[in-house]
């Protein structure tokens, strides 16, 4: 019950300076999540920013702000925030985590309409997480956004070889067939792909 929870948060949020830092940080994170669920993005952002200000070294706090900004429909600001996260934390985390942060930045770039920049960022993410399905999916979307259909098809085909789930493989094959048919105008390749899907 996020509405009732948010009402209980109001009073203690006014007394953060009287709490231990860990307690104040946890309160801001919980309240921010409640506001986010209620689609009150303005209060959610302010609350998450307070959590970030309480602990500048918290990657989670920085990510909560950037994720909220992206969800609220401001991809350009989210792109800026994710860039700052990568700049601040990339050298402090291991390769898989670095790849995840780069993927989030690439996703924000793509949402902001910068498909070519997203491709460059997501290639860096692939270097850190070469077999990560989420990164491969993000790079596929970036190539789609850049209208580079051949690269998109190559990635989709690569992804079908690493999928054990038949339903997921079917969806990828249908997507490949659609690109062949609608974007590349290759009816023969589309037909063969749809037959493979069947």
GROMACS .gro file of C-alpha atoms in nm, residues 3-176:
model
  174
    3UNK     CA    1  -0.012   0.559  -0.073
    4UNK     CA    2  -0.042   0.488   0.300
    5UNK     CA    3   0.331   0.420   0.325
    6UNK     CA    4   0.411   0.754   0.162
    7UNK     CA    5   0.194   0.933   0.420
    8UNK     CA    6   0.392   0.772   0.704
    9UNK     CA    7   0.718   0.876   0.541
   10UNK     CA    8   0.632   1.247   0.537
   11UNK     CA    9   0.713   1.326   0.899
   12UNK     CA   10   1.043   1.138   0.939
   13UNK     CA   11   1.170   1.274   0.607
   14UNK     CA   12   1.168   1.616   0.771
   15UNK     CA   13   1.409   1.497   1.040
   16UNK     CA   14   1.682   1.320   0.842
   17UNK     CA   15   1.953   1.529   1.008
   18UNK     CA   16   1.860   1.377   1.345
   19UNK     CA   17   1.908   1.016   1.226
   20UNK     CA   18   2.215   0.799   1.180
   21UNK     CA   19   2.327   0.814   0.817
   22UNK     CA   20   2.240   0.450   0.739
   23UNK     CA   21   1.888   0.496   0.876
   24UNK     CA   22   1.833   0.823   0.687
   25UNK     CA   23   1.964   0.666   0.366
   26UNK     CA   24   1.734   0.364   0.401
   27UNK     CA   25   1.435   0.588   0.472
   28UNK     CA   26   1.499   0.797   0.159
   29UNK     CA   27   1.533   0.486  -0.055
   30UNK     CA   28   1.208   0.335   0.074
   31UNK     CA   29   1.017   0.662   0.042
   32UNK     CA   30   1.155   0.721  -0.307
   33UNK     CA   31   1.040   0.375  -0.415
   34UNK     CA   32   0.691   0.444  -0.278
   35UNK     CA   33   0.668   0.777  -0.464
   36UNK     CA   34   0.792   0.607  -0.779
   37UNK     CA   35   0.521   0.342  -0.757
   38UNK     CA   36   0.267   0.622  -0.717
   39UNK     CA   37   0.408   0.790  -1.033
   40UNK     CA   38   0.494   1.095  -0.825
   41UNK     CA   39   0.821   1.138  -1.010
   42UNK     CA   40   0.899   1.485  -0.876
   43UNK     CA   41   0.891   1.378  -0.511
   44UNK     CA   42   1.061   1.049  -0.595
   45UNK     CA   43   1.347   1.231  -0.765
   46UNK     CA   44   1.393   1.476  -0.476
   47UNK     CA   45   1.394   1.189  -0.227
   48UNK     CA   46   1.639   0.977  -0.424
   49UNK     CA   47   1.862   1.283  -0.467
   50UNK     CA   48   1.861   1.329  -0.091
   51UNK     CA   49   1.975   0.966  -0.055
   52UNK     CA   50   2.251   1.031  -0.308
   53UNK     CA   51   2.359   1.344  -0.122
   54UNK     CA   52   2.373   1.150   0.204
   55UNK     CA   53   2.614   0.897   0.053
   56UNK     CA   54   2.799   1.020  -0.255
   57UNK     CA   55   2.986   0.691  -0.269
   58UNK     CA   56   2.669   0.483  -0.306
   59UNK     CA   57   2.633   0.346  -0.660
   60UNK     CA   58   2.279   0.235  -0.579
   61UNK     CA   59   2.176   0.588  -0.480
   62UNK     CA   60   2.313   0.733  -0.803
   63UNK     CA   61   2.144   0.463  -1.009
   64UNK     CA   62   1.808   0.521  -0.842
   65UNK     CA   63   1.813   0.886  -0.950
   66UNK     CA   64   1.914   0.805  -1.310
   67UNK     CA   65   1.662   0.521  -1.342
   68UNK     CA   66   1.383   0.741  -1.205
   69UNK     CA   67   1.469   1.024  -1.447
   70UNK     CA   68   1.460   0.781  -1.742
   71UNK     CA   69   1.127   0.634  -1.627
   72UNK     CA   70   0.980   0.983  -1.587
   73UNK     CA   71   1.037   1.053  -1.957
   74UNK     CA   72   1.355   1.262  -1.959
   75UNK     CA   73   1.606   1.043  -2.148
   76UNK     CA   74   1.853   1.323  -2.219
   77UNK     CA   75   1.893   1.406  -1.851
   78UNK     CA   76   1.910   1.033  -1.775
   79UNK     CA   77   2.186   0.996  -2.036
   80UNK     CA   78   2.382   1.270  -1.858
   81UNK     CA   79   2.333   1.105  -1.520
   82UNK     CA   80   2.440   0.761  -1.646
   83UNK     CA   81   2.748   0.918  -1.806
   84UNK     CA   82   2.839   1.063  -1.466
   85UNK     CA   83   2.783   0.723  -1.303
   86UNK     CA   84   3.015   0.552  -1.553
   87UNK     CA   85   3.275   0.827  -1.510
   88UNK     CA   86   3.261   0.804  -1.130
   89UNK     CA   87   3.229   0.429  -1.070
   90UNK     CA   88   3.364   0.240  -1.375
   91UNK     CA   89   3.716   0.218  -1.234
   92UNK     CA   90   3.591   0.110  -0.892
   93UNK     CA   91   3.395  -0.201  -0.997
   94UNK     CA   92   3.480  -0.532  -1.166
   95UNK     CA   93   3.441  -0.597  -1.540
   96UNK     CA   94   3.088  -0.746  -1.533
   97UNK     CA   95   2.957  -0.458  -1.322
   98UNK     CA   96   3.135  -0.207  -1.550
   99UNK     CA   97   2.964  -0.373  -1.846
  100UNK     CA   98   2.626  -0.342  -1.675
  101UNK     CA   99   2.678   0.030  -1.613
  102UNK     CA  100   2.784   0.082  -1.974
  103UNK     CA  101   2.473  -0.105  -2.087
  104UNK     CA  102   2.250   0.125  -1.882
  105UNK     CA  103   2.426   0.428  -2.028
  106UNK     CA  104   2.383   0.288  -2.379
  107UNK     CA  105   2.013   0.226  -2.316
  108UNK     CA  106   1.972   0.587  -2.204
  109UNK     CA  107   2.158   0.713  -2.511
  110UNK     CA  108   1.928   0.509  -2.734
  111UNK     CA  109   1.619   0.643  -2.554
  112UNK     CA  110   1.755   0.995  -2.609
  113UNK     CA  111   1.774   0.929  -2.984
  114UNK     CA  112   2.152   0.884  -3.006
  115UNK     CA  113   2.163   0.538  -3.162
  116UNK     CA  114   2.517   0.571  -3.299
  117UNK     CA  115   2.654   0.681  -2.961
  118UNK     CA  116   2.462   0.395  -2.801
  119UNK     CA  117   2.629   0.146  -3.038
  120UNK     CA  118   2.975   0.271  -2.937
  121UNK     CA  119   2.890   0.249  -2.566
  122UNK     CA  120   2.729  -0.093  -2.594
  123UNK     CA  121   3.029  -0.231  -2.782
  124UNK     CA  122   3.235  -0.133  -2.479
  125UNK     CA  123   2.979  -0.312  -2.261
  126UNK     CA  124   3.013  -0.626  -2.477
  127UNK     CA  125   3.390  -0.618  -2.419
  128UNK     CA  126   3.318  -0.646  -2.045
  129UNK     CA  127   3.028  -0.893  -2.073
  130UNK     CA  128   3.076  -1.077  -2.405
  131UNK     CA  129   2.797  -1.332  -2.362
  132UNK     CA  130   2.546  -1.126  -2.165
  133UNK     CA  131   2.200  -1.161  -2.319
  134UNK     CA  132   2.080  -0.821  -2.194
  135UNK     CA  133   2.379  -0.641  -2.345
  136UNK     CA  134   2.336  -0.825  -2.676
  137UNK     CA  135   1.967  -0.731  -2.677
  138UNK     CA  136   2.051  -0.366  -2.607
  139UNK     CA  137   2.309  -0.362  -2.889
  140UNK     CA  138   2.052  -0.518  -3.123
  141UNK     CA  139   1.806  -0.242  -3.035
  142UNK     CA  140   2.076   0.019  -3.099
  143UNK     CA  141   2.147  -0.120  -3.446
  144UNK     CA  142   1.774  -0.120  -3.512
  145UNK     CA  143   1.759   0.241  -3.400
  146UNK     CA  144   2.045   0.326  -3.637
  147UNK     CA  145   1.863   0.141  -3.918
  148UNK     CA  146   2.162  -0.088  -3.965
  149UNK     CA  147   1.950  -0.389  -4.048
  150UNK     CA  148   2.234  -0.624  -4.151
  151UNK     CA  149   2.416  -0.581  -3.820
  152UNK     CA  150   2.085  -0.619  -3.636
  153UNK     CA  151   2.014  -0.948  -3.819
  154UNK     CA  152   2.366  -1.075  -3.746
  155UNK     CA  153   2.319  -1.009  -3.376
  156UNK     CA  154   1.973  -1.164  -3.372
  157UNK     CA  155   2.112  -1.475  -3.541
  158UNK     CA  156   2.396  -1.487  -3.289
  159UNK     CA  157   2.144  -1.466  -3.006
  160UNK     CA  158   1.940  -1.760  -3.143
  161UNK     CA  159   2.246  -1.984  -3.109
  162UNK     CA  160   2.279  -1.909  -2.740
  163UNK     CA  161   1.915  -1.964  -2.645
  164UNK     CA  162   1.789  -2.288  -2.492
  165UNK     CA  163   1.429  -2.175  -2.442
  166UNK     CA  164   1.222  -2.263  -2.750
  167UNK     CA  165   0.973  -1.982  -2.700
  168UNK     CA  166   1.248  -1.721  -2.683
  169UNK     CA  167   1.421  -1.871  -2.987
  170UNK     CA  168   1.091  -1.861  -3.177
  171UNK     CA  169   1.046  -1.491  -3.097
  172UNK     CA  170   1.399  -1.412  -3.218
  173UNK     CA  171   1.346  -1.603  -3.543
  174UNK     CA  172   1.020  -1.420  -3.608
  175UNK     CA  173   1.197  -1.090  -3.543
  176UNK     CA  174   1.472  -1.188  -3.790
   0.00000   0.00000   0.00000
